[in-house]
Structure formats: C-alpha cells, structure tokens
Amino acid sequence: LGIEATTDNRRLVHGRDIVILAVKPQNMNRVLTEIAEVITPQQLVITVAASVTTQFVEARLRVPVPVVRAMPNTPCVLGAGMTALCGGLYAKDEHLATAEEIFRAVGETVFVDESLMDGVTGLSASGPAYLYVIIESLAEAGVKLGIPRDVATLLAAQTMLGAARMVLESKAHPALLKDVVTTPAGCTIDGLLELEEGKLRVTLIKAVVKAAERARELVETQNAHSPTPQTQTRHRD
Ligand SMILES: NC(=O)c1ccc[n+]([C@@H]2O[C@H](COP(=O)([O-])OP(=O)(O)OC[C@H]3O[C@@H](n4cnc5c(N)ncnc54)[C@H](OP(=O)(O)O)[C@@H]3O)[C@@H](O)[C@H]2O)c1
C-alpha cells in the first residue's frame, strides 16, 4: 500500500502536505512539542482529538500553521460518519475545503463555530453509544415478547436506520413524523406515554449535556498540566 511506518513523529511529519493528529487528547501536548520542530506553514494540520482546541494546537507549533479541528464519529468506518469541522486562526478556505474533502469520503460533514465543538462531541461523537443502548433495549423488549434475539436486533436497528433516513430525506420535523405514526387511541400513543413517564427525552438531553461538559473539562485538565508556551501567545479576533 506504500504506507511507511515509523515511531519517529518528526520524520513522519517532515515534508507531508497534510498531517492528521489522531492521538488521545492527553498525548497531544507531547506530540505537538515533537512535531513543532519540523512543521511549516505550508502544511495543513487536522486534529480529530476531542476537546483539543485549534488555539491549543497553534500555540504549541512554532510557526503560523493552518489548523482544522474535526470531530468525526465511528460510523465513518462504513462511510456513514458525521464530522463537524472548524478552522483555526491561519486556516483559509482552501484548507477547510481540503479537510471537508477528506471527511466527505467517509460520510457527511458540517462546519460549525469552534465554540460548539464540545456540544458536537457530546451529541454526534458520543451519540452512537447512546443509540446502541436504545437498539439493545428495543431488542431486549422484542426478546421479552418472544421474538428471537437476532430478529429483534434486526427490527430495532433497521427501524432506527429507517427513522433516521425519514428525518434526513423528508426534512420534516421529527415531531411531525412521530405524529404520522401515532394513530388516535392506537398502540403507539401508549408506547409514547411510557417513554414520557420514563423521562426518555430529558435523560437523552442530560446525557448529551454531561458528555459535552466532560469534553470541556478535558481541555481544562490539559491546560492545567501543559501551560501555553509564553512565546506563542496570540490574540484572536
Ligand atoms: N473513538 C471515537 O469515537 C472518536 C470520535 C471522534 C474523535 N475521536 C478522537 O480520536 C482520537 C483517537 O481516538 P481513538 O479512539 O482512535 O484512540 P486509540 O485507538 O487509542 O488511538 C490512538 C492512536 O494514537 C497512537 N499514539 C499514542 N501515542 C502516540 C504518540 N506519542 N505518537 C504517535 N502516535 C501515538 C496510538 O498508537 P499505539 O496504539 O501504537 O500506542 C494509537 O494508534 C482521540 O483524540 C479521540 O478524542 C475519537
């Protein structure tokens, strides 16, 4: 495949057009310190690390390097990913377009303000985990009602996929689509009543908010342990 493997991050980065940083947030300071020795403003740095801001990355590189922050999710492995993107101080339209092209290859993309990236992390990056729990629970319900587990899992997962496609392709508000399924005095309204009593909505909202808060905390922890180099401090607009 022509893939060169090395344990030397400086050698890895030297002379490449695009550098994608996909290490854990806690390893980011160390990796940036290493690559700062060789990186140039002609290169594009893309980071996918949760909570690591473009400002954090820029401050640790010695020169004004274009940085794009991306927050993808695991369905990227199927080409069904969702990636939010934002640019740093030196990222121009061409850099954003390059990053968009990369993540378009594995799913949908959207540009957001960087202040929303922790929220994106809590929603679409952590989101698959919440939805797996919902699929698992629906399948458990099917098993409780005597449906074989493999059939119940298929019913639950395909229903979630179909519902997601209805929202995306009809562009209708989810509440309107829900109303279409809900016949007066029918079965679905009884199910919905149980969901309301179980506080599903508020629980999901709180789950996303908690995950986003955790993402914000991670950044604070990093900054506490690895202060911004004095010489690299810049003012943003
Ligand atoms: N998982 C998700 O759903 C998701 C979604 C959005 C964003 N992200 C972000 O993606 C990043 C990676 O997450 P992951 O779940 O893929 O983690 P992971 O499986 O642990 O991958 C981290 C990679 O970084 C490498 N690495 C560690 N230290 C390094 C160093 N000093 N120099 C060079 N490479 C080093 C590791 O190599 P070795 O295995 O050889 O140590 C490993 O290949 C994280 O920042 C995370 O926030 C993840």
PDB file of C-alpha atoms and ligand atoms in Angstrom:
ATOM      1  CA  LEU A   1       0.000   0.000   0.000  1.00  0.00           C
ATOM      2  CA  GLY A   2       3.018   2.289   0.136  1.00  0.00           C
ATOM      3  CA  ILE A   3       2.409   3.116   3.788  1.00  0.00           C
ATOM      4  CA  GLU A   4       5.581   3.998   5.637  1.00  0.00           C
ATOM      5  CA  ALA A   5       5.596   3.060   9.324  1.00  0.00           C
ATOM      6  CA  THR A   6       7.848   4.797  11.817  1.00  0.00           C
ATOM      7  CA  THR A   7       7.962   5.582  15.522  1.00  0.00           C
ATOM      8  CA  ASP A   8       9.595   8.965  14.817  1.00  0.00           C
ATOM      9  CA  ASN A   9       6.873  11.644  14.711  1.00  0.00           C
ATOM     10  CA  ARG A  10       9.280  14.284  13.356  1.00  0.00           C
ATOM     11  CA  ARG A  11      10.230  12.062  10.408  1.00  0.00           C
ATOM     12  CA  LEU A  12       6.563  11.206   9.862  1.00  0.00           C
ATOM     13  CA  VAL A  13       5.533  14.852   9.612  1.00  0.00           C
ATOM     14  CA  HIS A  14       8.539  16.225   7.682  1.00  0.00           C
ATOM     15  CA  GLY A  15       7.554  17.341   4.166  1.00  0.00           C
ATOM     16  CA  ARG A  16       3.954  15.999   4.217  1.00  0.00           C
ATOM     17  CA  ASP A  17       1.186  18.178   2.777  1.00  0.00           C
ATOM     18  CA  ILE A  18      -1.369  17.151   5.400  1.00  0.00           C
ATOM     19  CA  VAL A  19      -0.812  15.909   8.949  1.00  0.00           C
ATOM     20  CA  ILE A  20      -3.772  14.313  10.744  1.00  0.00           C
ATOM     21  CA  LEU A  21      -3.383  14.203  14.516  1.00  0.00           C
ATOM     22  CA  ALA A  22      -5.447  11.275  15.841  1.00  0.00           C
ATOM     23  CA  VAL A  23      -3.821  10.665  19.215  1.00  0.00           C
ATOM     24  CA  LYS A  24      -5.672  10.794  22.535  1.00  0.00           C
ATOM     25  CA  PRO A  25      -6.121  14.308  23.949  1.00  0.00           C
ATOM     26  CA  GLN A  26      -3.703  13.557  26.815  1.00  0.00           C
ATOM     27  CA  ASN A  27      -0.928  12.709  24.298  1.00  0.00           C
ATOM     28  CA  MET A  28      -1.472  15.812  22.198  1.00  0.00           C
ATOM     29  CA  ASN A  29       0.869  18.161  24.079  1.00  0.00           C
ATOM     30  CA  ARG A  30       3.776  15.712  23.771  1.00  0.00           C
ATOM     31  CA  VAL A  31       3.165  15.035  20.068  1.00  0.00           C
ATOM     32  CA  LEU A  32       2.798  18.750  19.246  1.00  0.00           C
ATOM     33  CA  THR A  33       6.026  19.548  21.094  1.00  0.00           C
ATOM     34  CA  GLU A  34       7.816  16.942  18.967  1.00  0.00           C
ATOM     35  CA  ILE A  35       6.417  17.960  15.582  1.00  0.00           C
ATOM     36  CA  ALA A  36       6.792  21.705  16.282  1.00  0.00           C
ATOM     37  CA  GLU A  37      10.494  21.225  15.447  1.00  0.00           C
ATOM     38  CA  VAL A  38       9.762  20.335  11.818  1.00  0.00           C
ATOM     39  CA  ILE A  39       6.301  21.627  10.894  1.00  0.00           C
ATOM     40  CA  THR A  40       5.989  24.551   8.430  1.00  0.00           C
ATOM     41  CA  PRO A  41       3.169  26.981   7.485  1.00  0.00           C
ATOM     42  CA  GLN A  42       2.928  25.235   4.084  1.00  0.00           C
ATOM     43  CA  GLN A  43       1.494  22.144   5.761  1.00  0.00           C
ATOM     44  CA  LEU A  44      -2.074  21.582   6.929  1.00  0.00           C
ATOM     45  CA  VAL A  45      -2.670  20.116  10.379  1.00  0.00           C
ATOM     46  CA  ILE A  46      -6.011  18.391  11.029  1.00  0.00           C
ATOM     47  CA  THR A  47      -6.823  17.284  14.551  1.00  0.00           C
ATOM     48  CA  VAL A  48      -9.619  14.864  15.461  1.00  0.00           C
ATOM     49  CA  ALA A  49      -8.898  14.849  19.201  1.00  0.00           C
ATOM     50  CA  ALA A  50     -11.853  15.532  21.480  1.00  0.00           C
ATOM     51  CA  SER A  51     -11.620  18.810  23.412  1.00  0.00           C
ATOM     52  CA  VAL A  52      -8.304  19.944  21.928  1.00  0.00           C
ATOM     53  CA  THR A  53      -8.852  23.433  20.546  1.00  0.00           C
ATOM     54  CA  THR A  54      -7.209  24.898  17.444  1.00  0.00           C
ATOM     55  CA  GLN A  55      -5.767  27.521  19.784  1.00  0.00           C
ATOM     56  CA  PHE A  56      -4.135  24.765  21.889  1.00  0.00           C
ATOM     57  CA  VAL A  57      -2.551  23.286  18.741  1.00  0.00           C
ATOM     58  CA  GLU A  58      -1.475  26.644  17.235  1.00  0.00           C
ATOM     59  CA  ALA A  59       0.104  27.766  20.499  1.00  0.00           C
ATOM     60  CA  ARG A  60       2.354  24.691  20.576  1.00  0.00           C
ATOM     61  CA  LEU A  61       3.556  24.955  16.980  1.00  0.00           C
ATOM     62  CA  ARG A  62       6.365  27.434  16.438  1.00  0.00           C
ATOM     63  CA  VAL A  63       5.065  28.919  13.186  1.00  0.00           C
ATOM     64  CA  PRO A  64       1.620  30.030  11.908  1.00  0.00           C
ATOM     65  CA  VAL A  65       0.377  26.670  10.661  1.00  0.00           C
ATOM     66  CA  PRO A  66      -3.173  26.254   9.299  1.00  0.00           C
ATOM     67  CA  VAL A  67      -5.100  24.013  11.696  1.00  0.00           C
ATOM     68  CA  VAL A  68      -8.507  22.423  11.134  1.00  0.00           C
ATOM     69  CA  ARG A  69     -10.325  20.743  14.015  1.00  0.00           C
ATOM     70  CA  ALA A  70     -12.588  17.839  13.107  1.00  0.00           C
ATOM     71  CA  MET A  71     -14.970  15.834  15.242  1.00  0.00           C
ATOM     72  CA  PRO A  72     -15.923  12.624  13.387  1.00  0.00           C
ATOM     73  CA  ASN A  73     -17.731   9.556  14.730  1.00  0.00           C
ATOM     74  CA  THR A  74     -17.231   5.805  14.432  1.00  0.00           C
ATOM     75  CA  PRO A  75     -19.789   5.161  11.616  1.00  0.00           C
ATOM     76  CA  CYS A  76     -17.055   6.693   9.409  1.00  0.00           C
ATOM     77  CA  VAL A  77     -15.812   3.103   9.037  1.00  0.00           C
ATOM     78  CA  LEU A  78     -18.949   2.416   6.926  1.00  0.00           C
ATOM     79  CA  GLY A  79     -18.928   5.727   5.062  1.00  0.00           C
ATOM     80  CA  ALA A  80     -21.880   6.784   7.241  1.00  0.00           C
ATOM     81  CA  GLY A  81     -19.972   9.126   9.532  1.00  0.00           C
ATOM     82  CA  MET A  82     -20.859  12.616  10.700  1.00  0.00           C
ATOM     83  CA  THR A  83     -17.990  15.055  11.010  1.00  0.00           C
ATOM     84  CA  ALA A  84     -18.147  18.628  12.276  1.00  0.00           C
ATOM     85  CA  LEU A  85     -15.302  20.908  11.178  1.00  0.00           C
ATOM     86  CA  CYS A  86     -13.941  24.301  12.169  1.00  0.00           C
ATOM     87  CA  GLY A  87     -10.841  26.242  11.239  1.00  0.00           C
ATOM     88  CA  GLY A  88      -8.156  27.833  13.375  1.00  0.00           C
ATOM     89  CA  LEU A  89      -6.591  31.265  13.094  1.00  0.00           C
ATOM     90  CA  TYR A  90      -4.498  30.504   9.989  1.00  0.00           C
ATOM     91  CA  ALA A  91      -6.889  28.127   8.203  1.00  0.00           C
ATOM     92  CA  LYS A  92      -8.043  29.571   4.883  1.00  0.00           C
ATOM     93  CA  ASP A  93     -10.959  28.449   2.695  1.00  0.00           C
ATOM     94  CA  GLU A  94      -8.658  26.121   0.743  1.00  0.00           C
ATOM     95  CA  HIS A  95      -7.615  24.355   3.961  1.00  0.00           C
ATOM     96  CA  LEU A  96     -11.232  23.968   5.085  1.00  0.00           C
ATOM     97  CA  ALA A  97     -12.118  22.621   1.630  1.00  0.00           C
ATOM     98  CA  THR A  98      -9.295  20.059   1.812  1.00  0.00           C
ATOM     99  CA  ALA A  99     -10.411  18.883   5.256  1.00  0.00           C
ATOM    100  CA  GLU A 100     -14.022  18.722   4.080  1.00  0.00           C
ATOM    101  CA  GLU A 101     -12.998  16.571   1.107  1.00  0.00           C
ATOM    102  CA  ILE A 102     -11.179  14.142   3.406  1.00  0.00           C
ATOM    103  CA  PHE A 103     -14.114  13.651   5.759  1.00  0.00           C
ATOM    104  CA  ARG A 104     -16.685  13.655   2.911  1.00  0.00           C
ATOM    105  CA  ALA A 105     -15.039  10.429   1.816  1.00  0.00           C
ATOM    106  CA  VAL A 106     -16.377   8.770   4.991  1.00  0.00           C
ATOM    107  CA  GLY A 107     -19.761  10.447   5.493  1.00  0.00           C
ATOM    108  CA  GLU A 108     -21.477  13.794   5.969  1.00  0.00           C
ATOM    109  CA  THR A 109     -19.740  16.985   7.047  1.00  0.00           C
ATOM    110  CA  VAL A 110     -20.846  20.259   8.590  1.00  0.00           C
ATOM    111  CA  PHE A 111     -18.966  23.443   9.526  1.00  0.00           C
ATOM    112  CA  VAL A 112     -19.647  24.845  12.991  1.00  0.00           C
ATOM    113  CA  ASP A 113     -18.231  27.592  15.161  1.00  0.00           C
ATOM    114  CA  GLU A 114     -15.456  26.205  17.358  1.00  0.00           C
ATOM    115  CA  SER A 115     -17.420  27.165  20.487  1.00  0.00           C
ATOM    116  CA  LEU A 116     -19.895  24.408  19.542  1.00  0.00           C
ATOM    117  CA  MET A 117     -17.336  21.609  19.180  1.00  0.00           C
ATOM    118  CA  ASP A 118     -17.746  20.277  22.738  1.00  0.00           C
ATOM    119  CA  GLY A 119     -21.503  20.104  22.112  1.00  0.00           C
ATOM    120  CA  VAL A 120     -20.847  18.228  18.863  1.00  0.00           C
ATOM    121  CA  THR A 121     -18.617  15.831  20.813  1.00  0.00           C
ATOM    122  CA  GLY A 122     -21.435  15.141  23.292  1.00  0.00           C
ATOM    123  CA  LEU A 123     -24.015  14.726  20.515  1.00  0.00           C
ATOM    124  CA  SER A 124     -22.643  13.070  17.369  1.00  0.00           C
ATOM    125  CA  ALA A 125     -19.252  11.730  18.522  1.00  0.00           C
ATOM    126  CA  SER A 126     -20.613  10.095  21.686  1.00  0.00           C
ATOM    127  CA  GLY A 127     -24.060   9.663  20.104  1.00  0.00           C
ATOM    128  CA  PRO A 128     -23.526   6.198  18.569  1.00  0.00           C
ATOM    129  CA  ALA A 129     -23.064   4.810  22.097  1.00  0.00           C
ATOM    130  CA  TYR A 130     -26.449   6.199  23.212  1.00  0.00           C
ATOM    131  CA  LEU A 131     -28.150   4.834  20.106  1.00  0.00           C
ATOM    132  CA  TYR A 132     -26.599   1.373  20.582  1.00  0.00           C
ATOM    133  CA  VAL A 133     -28.132   1.336  24.061  1.00  0.00           C
ATOM    134  CA  ILE A 134     -31.522   2.215  22.554  1.00  0.00           C
ATOM    135  CA  ILE A 135     -31.208  -0.508  19.879  1.00  0.00           C
ATOM    136  CA  GLU A 136     -30.131  -3.014  22.530  1.00  0.00           C
ATOM    137  CA  SER A 137     -33.086  -2.064  24.734  1.00  0.00           C
ATOM    138  CA  LEU A 138     -35.618  -2.319  21.895  1.00  0.00           C
ATOM    139  CA  ALA A 139     -34.179  -5.720  21.008  1.00  0.00           C
ATOM    140  CA  GLU A 140     -34.487  -6.800  24.672  1.00  0.00           C
ATOM    141  CA  ALA A 141     -38.138  -5.794  24.500  1.00  0.00           C
ATOM    142  CA  GLY A 142     -38.560  -7.961  21.426  1.00  0.00           C
ATOM    143  CA  VAL A 143     -36.943 -10.889  23.244  1.00  0.00           C
ATOM    144  CA  LYS A 144     -39.298 -10.307  26.197  1.00  0.00           C
ATOM    145  CA  LEU A 145     -42.182 -10.590  23.718  1.00  0.00           C
ATOM    146  CA  GLY A 146     -40.831 -13.873  22.325  1.00  0.00           C
ATOM    147  CA  ILE A 147     -39.041 -12.581  19.211  1.00  0.00           C
ATOM    148  CA  PRO A 148     -35.690 -14.328  18.574  1.00  0.00           C
ATOM    149  CA  ARG A 149     -32.780 -12.029  19.542  1.00  0.00           C
ATOM    150  CA  ASP A 150     -31.288 -11.809  16.039  1.00  0.00           C
ATOM    151  CA  VAL A 151     -34.681 -10.900  14.549  1.00  0.00           C
ATOM    152  CA  ALA A 152     -35.382  -8.417  17.361  1.00  0.00           C
ATOM    153  CA  THR A 153     -31.991  -6.728  16.825  1.00  0.00           C
ATOM    154  CA  LEU A 154     -32.638  -6.506  13.071  1.00  0.00           C
ATOM    155  CA  LEU A 155     -36.089  -4.992  13.705  1.00  0.00           C
ATOM    156  CA  ALA A 156     -34.673  -2.433  16.135  1.00  0.00           C
ATOM    157  CA  ALA A 157     -31.613  -1.435  14.094  1.00  0.00           C
ATOM    158  CA  GLN A 158     -33.385  -1.233  10.732  1.00  0.00           C
ATOM    159  CA  THR A 159     -36.178   0.789  12.380  1.00  0.00           C
ATOM    160  CA  MET A 160     -33.598   3.269  13.694  1.00  0.00           C
ATOM    161  CA  LEU A 161     -31.933   3.467  10.279  1.00  0.00           C
ATOM    162  CA  GLY A 162     -35.305   3.984   8.562  1.00  0.00           C
ATOM    163  CA  ALA A 163     -36.385   6.637  11.053  1.00  0.00           C
ATOM    164  CA  ALA A 164     -33.067   8.477  10.626  1.00  0.00           C
ATOM    165  CA  ARG A 165     -33.453   8.398   6.827  1.00  0.00           C
ATOM    166  CA  MET A 166     -37.047   9.697   7.138  1.00  0.00           C
ATOM    167  CA  VAL A 167     -35.760  12.699   9.122  1.00  0.00           C
ATOM    168  CA  LEU A 168     -32.860  13.362   6.745  1.00  0.00           C
ATOM    169  CA  GLU A 169     -34.633  12.771   3.453  1.00  0.00           C
ATOM    170  CA  SER A 170     -38.116  14.199   4.184  1.00  0.00           C
ATOM    171  CA  LYS A 171     -36.560  17.155   6.076  1.00  0.00           C
ATOM    172  CA  ALA A 172     -39.754  17.102   8.177  1.00  0.00           C
ATOM    173  CA  HIS A 173     -39.586  17.920  11.892  1.00  0.00           C
ATOM    174  CA  PRO A 174     -39.233  14.658  13.898  1.00  0.00           C
ATOM    175  CA  ALA A 175     -42.359  15.563  15.882  1.00  0.00           C
ATOM    176  CA  LEU A 176     -44.421  15.644  12.662  1.00  0.00           C
ATOM    177  CA  LEU A 177     -43.065  12.256  11.591  1.00  0.00           C
ATOM    178  CA  LYS A 178     -43.903  10.885  15.052  1.00  0.00           C
ATOM    179  CA  ASP A 179     -47.467  12.182  14.742  1.00  0.00           C
ATOM    180  CA  VAL A 180     -47.902  10.319  11.448  1.00  0.00           C
ATOM    181  CA  VAL A 181     -47.136   7.008  13.219  1.00  0.00           C
ATOM    182  CA  THR A 182     -49.397   7.804  16.166  1.00  0.00           C
ATOM    183  CA  THR A 183     -52.999   6.784  15.459  1.00  0.00           C
ATOM    184  CA  PRO A 184     -55.566   8.219  17.919  1.00  0.00           C
ATOM    185  CA  ALA A 185     -56.284   5.598  20.614  1.00  0.00           C
ATOM    186  CA  GLY A 186     -53.830   3.265  18.846  1.00  0.00           C
ATOM    187  CA  CYS A 187     -50.791   1.336  20.130  1.00  0.00           C
ATOM    188  CA  THR A 188     -48.017   3.894  19.553  1.00  0.00           C
ATOM    189  CA  ILE A 189     -49.520   6.536  21.838  1.00  0.00           C
ATOM    190  CA  ASP A 190     -49.427   4.021  24.710  1.00  0.00           C
ATOM    191  CA  GLY A 191     -45.747   3.369  23.989  1.00  0.00           C
ATOM    192  CA  LEU A 192     -45.027   7.102  23.812  1.00  0.00           C
ATOM    193  CA  LEU A 193     -46.748   7.633  27.157  1.00  0.00           C
ATOM    194  CA  GLU A 194     -44.376   5.098  28.730  1.00  0.00           C
ATOM    195  CA  LEU A 195     -41.406   6.955  27.222  1.00  0.00           C
ATOM    196  CA  GLU A 196     -42.662  10.245  28.682  1.00  0.00           C
ATOM    197  CA  GLU A 197     -43.150   8.645  32.114  1.00  0.00           C
ATOM    198  CA  GLY A 198     -39.648   7.182  31.895  1.00  0.00           C
ATOM    199  CA  LYS A 199     -38.307  10.677  31.046  1.00  0.00           C
ATOM    200  CA  LEU A 200     -36.527   9.468  27.922  1.00  0.00           C
ATOM    201  CA  ARG A 201     -36.334  12.956  26.406  1.00  0.00           C
ATOM    202  CA  VAL A 202     -34.882  14.667  29.450  1.00  0.00           C
ATOM    203  CA  THR A 203     -32.495  11.743  30.014  1.00  0.00           C
ATOM    204  CA  LEU A 204     -31.116  11.984  26.462  1.00  0.00           C
ATOM    205  CA  ILE A 205     -30.787  15.772  26.719  1.00  0.00           C
ATOM    206  CA  LYS A 206     -28.926  15.429  30.021  1.00  0.00           C
ATOM    207  CA  ALA A 207     -26.663  12.697  28.597  1.00  0.00           C
ATOM    208  CA  VAL A 208     -25.515  14.938  25.722  1.00  0.00           C
ATOM    209  CA  VAL A 209     -25.049  17.940  28.028  1.00  0.00           C
ATOM    210  CA  LYS A 210     -22.993  15.848  30.514  1.00  0.00           C
ATOM    211  CA  ALA A 211     -20.764  14.463  27.747  1.00  0.00           C
ATOM    212  CA  ALA A 212     -20.215  17.983  26.383  1.00  0.00           C
ATOM    213  CA  GLU A 213     -19.324  19.235  29.875  1.00  0.00           C
ATOM    214  CA  ARG A 214     -16.831  16.387  30.219  1.00  0.00           C
ATOM    215  CA  ALA A 215     -15.250  17.387  26.901  1.00  0.00           C
ATOM    216  CA  ARG A 216     -14.833  20.932  28.233  1.00  0.00           C
ATOM    217  CA  GLU A 217     -13.270  19.578  31.458  1.00  0.00           C
ATOM    218  CA  LEU A 218     -10.720  17.535  29.499  1.00  0.00           C
ATOM    219  CA  VAL A 219      -9.391  20.697  27.890  1.00  0.00           C
ATOM    220  CA  GLU A 220      -9.131  22.453  31.244  1.00  0.00           C
ATOM    221  CA  THR A 221      -7.173  19.476  32.645  1.00  0.00           C
ATOM    222  CA  GLN A 222      -4.783  19.543  29.686  1.00  0.00           C
ATOM    223  CA  ASN A 223      -4.178  23.263  30.001  1.00  0.00           C
ATOM    224  CA  ALA A 224      -3.568  22.887  33.731  1.00  0.00           C
ATOM    225  CA  HIS A 225      -0.854  20.262  33.082  1.00  0.00           C
ATOM    226  CA  SER A 226       0.713  21.807  29.984  1.00  0.00           C
ATOM    227  CA  PRO A 227       0.670  25.615  30.028  1.00  0.00           C
ATOM    228  CA  THR A 228       0.680  27.507  26.731  1.00  0.00           C
ATOM    229  CA  PRO A 229       4.238  28.476  25.755  1.00  0.00           C
ATOM    230  CA  GLN A 230       4.707  32.205  26.522  1.00  0.00           C
ATOM    231  CA  THR A 231       6.321  32.972  23.165  1.00  0.00           C
ATOM    232  CA  GLN A 232       3.405  31.559  21.202  1.00  0.00           C
ATOM    233  CA  THR A 233       0.548  33.541  22.755  1.00  0.00           C
ATOM    234  CA  ARG A 234      -1.516  35.328  20.105  1.00  0.00           C
ATOM    235  CA  HIS A 235      -4.680  37.379  20.153  1.00  0.00           C
ATOM    236  CA  ARG A 236      -7.729  36.077  18.289  1.00  0.00           C
ATOM    237  CA  ASP A 237     -10.465  38.145  16.697  1.00  0.00           C
TER     238      ASP A 237
HETATM  239  N1  LIG B   1     -13.432   6.970  19.127  1.00  0.00           N
HETATM  240  C1  LIG B   1     -14.279   7.905  18.695  1.00  0.00           C
HETATM  241  O1  LIG B   1     -15.485   7.694  18.501  1.00  0.00           O
HETATM  242  C2  LIG B   1     -13.762   9.274  18.395  1.00  0.00           C
HETATM  243  C3  LIG B   1     -14.603  10.223  17.791  1.00  0.00           C
HETATM  244  C4  LIG B   1     -14.084  11.477  17.492  1.00  0.00           C
HETATM  245  C5  LIG B   1     -12.780  11.777  17.826  1.00  0.00           C
HETATM  246  N2  LIG B   1     -12.010  10.846  18.438  1.00  0.00           N
HETATM  247  C6  LIG B   1     -10.630  11.197  18.803  1.00  0.00           C
HETATM  248  O2  LIG B   1      -9.741  10.385  18.051  1.00  0.00           O
HETATM  249  C7  LIG B   1      -8.526  10.268  18.785  1.00  0.00           C
HETATM  250  C8  LIG B   1      -8.101   8.821  18.782  1.00  0.00           C
HETATM  251  O3  LIG B   1      -9.104   8.082  19.449  1.00  0.00           O
HETATM  252  P1  LIG B   1      -9.143   6.509  19.325  1.00  0.00           P
HETATM  253  O4  LIG B   1     -10.379   6.066  19.997  1.00  0.00           O
HETATM  254  O5  LIG B   1      -8.891   6.124  17.892  1.00  0.00           O
HETATM  255  O6  LIG B   1      -7.858   6.153  20.229  1.00  0.00           O
HETATM  256  P2  LIG B   1      -6.807   4.980  20.082  1.00  0.00           P
HETATM  257  O7  LIG B   1      -7.446   3.787  19.441  1.00  0.00           O
HETATM  258  O8  LIG B   1      -6.129   4.840  21.416  1.00  0.00           O
HETATM  259  O9  LIG B   1      -5.764   5.553  19.020  1.00  0.00           O
HETATM  260  C9  LIG B   1      -4.772   6.463  19.404  1.00  0.00           C
HETATM  261  C10 LIG B   1      -3.597   6.258  18.434  1.00  0.00           C
HETATM  262  O10 LIG B   1      -2.557   7.191  18.803  1.00  0.00           O
HETATM  263  C11 LIG B   1      -1.317   6.498  18.755  1.00  0.00           C
HETATM  264  N3  LIG B   1      -0.366   7.178  19.642  1.00  0.00           N
HETATM  265  C12 LIG B   1      -0.356   7.224  21.003  1.00  0.00           C
HETATM  266  N4  LIG B   1       0.672   7.971  21.446  1.00  0.00           N
HETATM  267  C13 LIG B   1       1.324   8.415  20.344  1.00  0.00           C
HETATM  268  C14 LIG B   1       2.479   9.216  20.141  1.00  0.00           C
HETATM  269  N5  LIG B   1       3.165   9.746  21.177  1.00  0.00           N
HETATM  270  N6  LIG B   1       2.894   9.450  18.891  1.00  0.00           N
HETATM  271  C15 LIG B   1       2.214   8.940  17.820  1.00  0.00           C
HETATM  272  N7  LIG B   1       1.108   8.165  17.938  1.00  0.00           N
HETATM  273  C16 LIG B   1       0.689   7.904  19.187  1.00  0.00           C
HETATM  274  C17 LIG B   1      -1.649   5.118  19.220  1.00  0.00           C
HETATM  275  O11 LIG B   1      -0.669   4.222  18.783  1.00  0.00           O
HETATM  276  P3  LIG B   1      -0.388   2.885  19.654  1.00  0.00           P
HETATM  277  O12 LIG B   1      -1.641   2.115  19.677  1.00  0.00           O
HETATM  278  O13 LIG B   1       0.727   2.250  18.905  1.00  0.00           O
HETATM  279  O14 LIG B   1       0.001   3.389  21.018  1.00  0.00           O
HETATM  280  C18 LIG B   1      -2.989   4.859  18.511  1.00  0.00           C
HETATM  281  O15 LIG B   1      -2.793   4.389  17.197  1.00  0.00           O
HETATM  282  C19 LIG B   1      -8.770  10.816  20.186  1.00  0.00           C
HETATM  283  O16 LIG B   1      -8.157  12.084  20.304  1.00  0.00           O
HETATM  284  C20 LIG B   1     -10.285  10.959  20.257  1.00  0.00           C
HETATM  285  O17 LIG B   1     -10.663  12.051  21.059  1.00  0.00           O
HETATM  286  C21 LIG B   1     -12.460   9.593  18.711  1.00  0.00           C
END
